[in-house]
């Protein structure tokens, strides 16, 4: 083989090596680009997922905040309604309390009422000797019905006449007036106690109003506000 043939063969081998190198380089480039695209896609999807999760988290926070605000507003509305209802009920009780002041103005009717109140407590106490207190302005009325009340009690309880001591030193508070705005008041009635003071029964008009009002409160609320729930 002469030099020309050897040179030609060498050139062929060099071209072959170059071609293989280029093909290999292309393969590497294509593979690298594919890997880059795959990694880029994965990163994009990961970021998309993070964004979606963050959006969902914030959306839940907004929903929770809305529910909390709605619940707070609803509770505030309920409280306002309940407060308005309580104010109306209390105003009714105050009006009823003012009406009690008229009870003692008719001395004949009030005298008989005092007698009934005394008999009621005597039947409850069932004590042979009691201490009775009343308002100072009612002292003479109470004194005028003591014997009658004791007699009626003795007949109903089938016992001897009780010894009723009318207190002329300590009196119940006076009736409400513009002279006695902040002090204790009493619209009428009596308080009886055992002589040792261990048992005390209050049968004032104010106490009876409180008892009746507490007992009738559900009925009053139903009458005023019906079954509407807030």
Short mmCIF file of C-alpha atoms in Angstrom, two decimals:
data_model
loop_
_atom_site.label_atom_id
_atom_site.label_comp_id
_atom_site.label_asym_id
_atom_site.label_seq_id
_atom_site.Cartn_x
_atom_site.Cartn_y
_atom_site.Cartn_z
CA UNK A 1 0.00 0.00 0.00
CA UNK A 2 1.47 3.30 -1.06
CA UNK A 3 1.44 6.54 0.91
CA UNK A 4 -1.59 7.91 -0.92
CA UNK A 5 -3.70 4.90 0.05
CA UNK A 6 -2.53 5.11 3.66
CA UNK A 7 -3.37 8.82 3.79
CA UNK A 8 -6.78 8.19 2.30
CA UNK A 9 -7.54 5.43 4.80
CA UNK A 10 -6.44 7.66 7.69
CA UNK A 11 -8.72 10.46 6.50
CA UNK A 12 -11.64 8.02 6.30
CA UNK A 13 -10.96 6.90 9.88
CA UNK A 14 -10.75 10.52 11.07
CA UNK A 15 -14.07 11.35 9.37
CA UNK A 16 -15.64 8.27 10.98
CA UNK A 17 -14.36 9.29 14.41
CA UNK A 18 -15.62 12.85 13.90
CA UNK A 19 -19.03 11.56 12.83
CA UNK A 20 -19.26 9.27 15.83
CA UNK A 21 -18.19 12.11 18.10
CA UNK A 22 -20.81 14.42 16.60
CA UNK A 23 -23.53 11.77 16.92
CA UNK A 24 -22.50 11.09 20.49
CA UNK A 25 -22.44 14.80 21.20
CA UNK A 26 -25.93 15.14 19.68
CA UNK A 27 -27.20 12.27 21.80
CA UNK A 28 -25.74 13.86 24.92
CA UNK A 29 -27.22 17.22 24.00
CA UNK A 30 -30.65 15.72 23.28
CA UNK A 31 -30.54 13.69 26.50
CA UNK A 32 -29.43 16.72 28.51
CA UNK A 33 -32.19 18.83 26.98
CA UNK A 34 -34.77 16.14 27.77
CA UNK A 35 -33.55 15.89 31.35
CA UNK A 36 -33.59 19.68 31.62
CA UNK A 37 -37.14 19.84 30.25
CA UNK A 38 -38.26 17.07 32.60
CA UNK A 39 -36.64 18.77 35.60
CA UNK A 40 -38.04 22.13 34.53
CA UNK A 41 -41.51 20.60 34.22
CA UNK A 42 -41.19 19.00 37.64
CA UNK A 43 -40.12 22.31 39.16
CA UNK A 44 -43.00 24.11 37.46
CA UNK A 45 -45.50 21.46 38.68
CA UNK A 46 -44.02 21.63 42.18
CA UNK A 47 -44.39 25.42 42.19
CA UNK A 48 -47.92 25.12 40.82
CA UNK A 49 -48.74 22.66 43.60
CA UNK A 50 -47.27 24.99 46.23
CA UNK A 51 -49.29 27.90 44.80
CA UNK A 52 -52.49 25.81 44.78
CA UNK A 53 -51.87 24.65 48.37
CA UNK A 54 -51.17 28.22 49.48
CA UNK A 55 -54.31 29.43 47.70
CA UNK A 56 -56.39 26.65 49.30
CA UNK A 57 -54.91 27.50 52.72
CA UNK A 58 -55.74 31.17 52.32
CA UNK A 59 -59.19 30.33 50.96
CA UNK A 60 -59.87 28.19 54.05
CA UNK A 61 -58.64 31.02 56.28
CA UNK A 62 -61.00 33.42 54.54
CA UNK A 63 -63.90 30.97 54.94
CA UNK A 64 -63.09 30.43 58.62
CA UNK A 65 -62.82 34.19 59.15
CA UNK A 66 -66.18 34.68 57.42
CA UNK A 67 -67.79 32.01 59.60
CA UNK A 68 -66.30 33.54 62.77
CA UNK A 69 -67.46 37.04 61.79
CA UNK A 70 -70.93 35.72 60.92
CA UNK A 71 -71.12 33.85 64.21
CA UNK A 72 -70.00 36.96 66.14
CA UNK A 73 -72.55 39.14 64.34
CA UNK A 74 -75.26 36.54 64.95
CA UNK A 75 -74.39 36.32 68.64
CA UNK A 76 -74.30 40.11 68.90
CA UNK A 77 -77.75 40.26 67.29
CA UNK A 78 -79.04 37.60 69.66
CA UNK A 79 -77.65 39.49 72.65
CA UNK A 80 -79.29 42.73 71.45
CA UNK A 81 -82.62 40.95 70.99
CA UNK A 82 -82.36 39.32 74.42
CA UNK A 83 -81.40 42.64 76.01
CA UNK A 84 -84.37 44.33 74.35
CA UNK A 85 -86.64 41.53 75.56
CA UNK A 86 -85.25 41.78 79.10
CA UNK A 87 -85.74 45.55 79.07
CA UNK A 88 -89.35 45.11 78.00
CA UNK A 89 -89.99 42.43 80.64
CA UNK A 90 -88.32 44.53 83.34
CA UNK A 91 -90.35 47.57 82.31
CA UNK A 92 -93.49 45.45 82.72
CA UNK A 93 -92.35 44.43 86.20
CA UNK A 94 -91.62 48.07 87.08
CA UNK A 95 -95.09 49.05 85.84
CA UNK A 96 -96.62 46.26 87.95
CA UNK A 97 -94.58 47.49 90.94
CA UNK A 98 -96.00 50.99 90.49
CA UNK A 99 -99.51 49.55 90.40
CA UNK A 100 -98.86 47.96 93.81
CA UNK A 101 -98.67 51.45 95.30
CA UNK A 102 -102.38 51.88 94.62
CA UNK A 103 -103.26 48.76 96.64
CA UNK A 104 -102.64 50.41 99.99
CA UNK A 105 -104.60 53.54 99.07
CA UNK A 106 -107.98 51.89 99.66
CA UNK A 107 -107.73 51.33 103.43
CA UNK A 108 -110.70 48.96 103.67
CA UNK A 109 -109.47 46.65 100.88
CA UNK A 110 -105.87 46.90 102.05
CA UNK A 111 -106.84 46.09 105.65
CA UNK A 112 -108.49 42.85 104.54
CA UNK A 113 -105.48 42.04 102.38
CA UNK A 114 -103.14 42.52 105.35
CA UNK A 115 -105.28 40.13 107.37
CA UNK A 116 -105.05 37.48 104.62
CA UNK A 117 -101.27 37.95 104.33
CA UNK A 118 -100.85 37.47 108.08
CA UNK A 119 -102.99 34.31 108.09
CA UNK A 120 -101.02 32.86 105.20
CA UNK A 121 -97.71 33.24 107.03
CA UNK A 122 -99.12 31.95 110.33
CA UNK A 123 -100.24 28.80 108.50
CA UNK A 124 -96.78 28.46 107.04
CA UNK A 125 -94.87 29.10 110.27
CA UNK A 126 -97.16 27.17 112.63
CA UNK A 127 -95.44 28.87 115.58
CA UNK A 128 -97.23 29.56 118.91
CA UNK A 129 -95.50 32.95 119.23
CA UNK A 130 -94.35 35.22 116.40
CA UNK A 131 -92.95 38.69 115.80
CA UNK A 132 -94.66 40.77 113.11
CA UNK A 133 -93.21 43.74 111.28
CA UNK A 134 -94.90 46.11 108.87
CA UNK A 135 -94.45 49.59 107.45
CA UNK A 136 -94.83 52.42 109.95
CA UNK A 137 -97.76 53.86 107.98
CA UNK A 138 -99.49 50.45 108.12
CA UNK A 139 -99.05 49.94 111.86
CA UNK A 140 -102.60 50.97 112.84
CA UNK A 141 -104.18 48.92 110.05
CA UNK A 142 -102.21 45.80 111.01
CA UNK A 143 -103.06 46.33 114.68
CA UNK A 144 -106.76 46.53 113.80
CA UNK A 145 -106.77 43.09 112.13
CA UNK A 146 -104.40 41.15 114.42
CA UNK A 147 -107.11 39.59 116.56
CA UNK A 148 -109.20 38.66 113.53
CA UNK A 149 -106.16 37.13 111.77
CA UNK A 150 -105.15 35.15 114.87
CA UNK A 151 -108.71 33.86 115.27
CA UNK A 152 -108.98 32.81 111.60
CA UNK A 153 -105.61 31.05 111.79
CA UNK A 154 -106.58 29.20 115.01
CA UNK A 155 -109.76 27.93 113.36
CA UNK A 156 -108.01 26.82 110.14
CA UNK A 157 -105.05 25.17 111.92
CA UNK A 158 -107.18 23.89 114.83
CA UNK A 159 -104.76 25.34 117.40
CA UNK A 160 -104.83 27.94 120.18
CA UNK A 161 -104.61 31.59 119.29
CA UNK A 162 -100.95 32.47 118.58
CA UNK A 163 -99.16 35.17 120.51
CA UNK A 164 -98.47 37.86 117.88
CA UNK A 165 -96.10 40.62 118.93
CA UNK A 166 -96.36 43.66 116.65
CA UNK A 167 -92.95 45.33 116.47
CA UNK A 168 -93.24 49.06 117.17
CA UNK A 169 -89.48 49.70 117.13
CA UNK A 170 -88.31 48.31 113.77
CA UNK A 171 -90.44 48.87 110.68
CA UNK A 172 -90.29 47.77 107.06
CA UNK A 173 -89.05 50.43 104.57
CA UNK A 174 -91.59 53.04 103.43
CA UNK A 175 -93.34 53.10 100.08
CA UNK A 176 -91.32 54.27 97.06
CA UNK A 177 -91.38 58.04 96.61
CA UNK A 178 -89.35 60.89 95.15
CA UNK A 179 -88.00 61.46 98.68
CA UNK A 180 -86.64 57.90 98.80
CA UNK A 181 -85.22 57.21 95.35
CA UNK A 182 -82.13 55.14 96.18
CA UNK A 183 -83.01 53.70 99.60
CA UNK A 184 -84.88 50.43 100.33
CA UNK A 185 -88.64 50.55 99.79
CA UNK A 186 -91.70 48.42 100.46
CA UNK A 187 -95.06 48.67 98.71
CA UNK A 188 -96.91 47.03 101.60
CA UNK A 189 -97.48 43.70 103.30
CA UNK A 190 -95.90 42.08 106.36
CA UNK A 191 -92.94 40.03 107.57
CA UNK A 192 -93.35 37.44 110.34
CA UNK A 193 -90.64 35.60 112.24
CA UNK A 194 -90.39 33.08 115.05
CA UNK A 195 -89.51 34.67 118.37
CA UNK A 196 -85.97 33.22 118.22
CA UNK A 197 -85.53 34.76 114.76
CA UNK A 198 -84.49 31.46 113.17
CA UNK A 199 -87.47 31.38 110.81
CA UNK A 200 -88.44 34.47 108.81
CA UNK A 201 -91.26 34.60 106.28
CA UNK A 202 -91.68 37.61 104.02
CA UNK A 203 -95.14 38.26 102.67
CA UNK A 204 -94.76 41.77 101.32
CA UNK A 205 -96.41 42.87 98.08
CA UNK A 206 -92.96 43.26 96.50
CA UNK A 207 -91.95 39.71 97.49
CA UNK A 208 -95.20 38.30 96.12
CA UNK A 209 -94.68 40.21 92.87
CA UNK A 210 -91.17 38.71 92.56
CA UNK A 211 -92.51 35.19 93.15
CA UNK A 212 -95.37 35.59 90.67
CA UNK A 213 -93.11 37.19 88.08
CA UNK A 214 -90.53 34.39 88.30
CA UNK A 215 -93.26 31.77 88.07
CA UNK A 216 -95.02 33.45 85.16
CA UNK A 217 -91.89 34.60 83.32
CA UNK A 218 -91.90 31.78 80.69
CA UNK A 219 -95.60 32.45 80.07
CA UNK A 220 -94.99 36.22 79.84
CA UNK A 221 -92.11 35.72 77.37
CA UNK A 222 -94.21 33.38 75.24
CA UNK A 223 -97.08 35.87 75.24
CA UNK A 224 -94.81 38.79 74.31
CA UNK A 225 -92.33 37.15 71.95
CA UNK A 226 -93.98 33.88 70.88
CA UNK A 227 -91.85 30.89 69.90
CA UNK A 228 -89.48 32.87 67.66
CA UNK A 229 -85.89 31.82 68.27
CA UNK A 230 -83.02 34.25 67.68
#
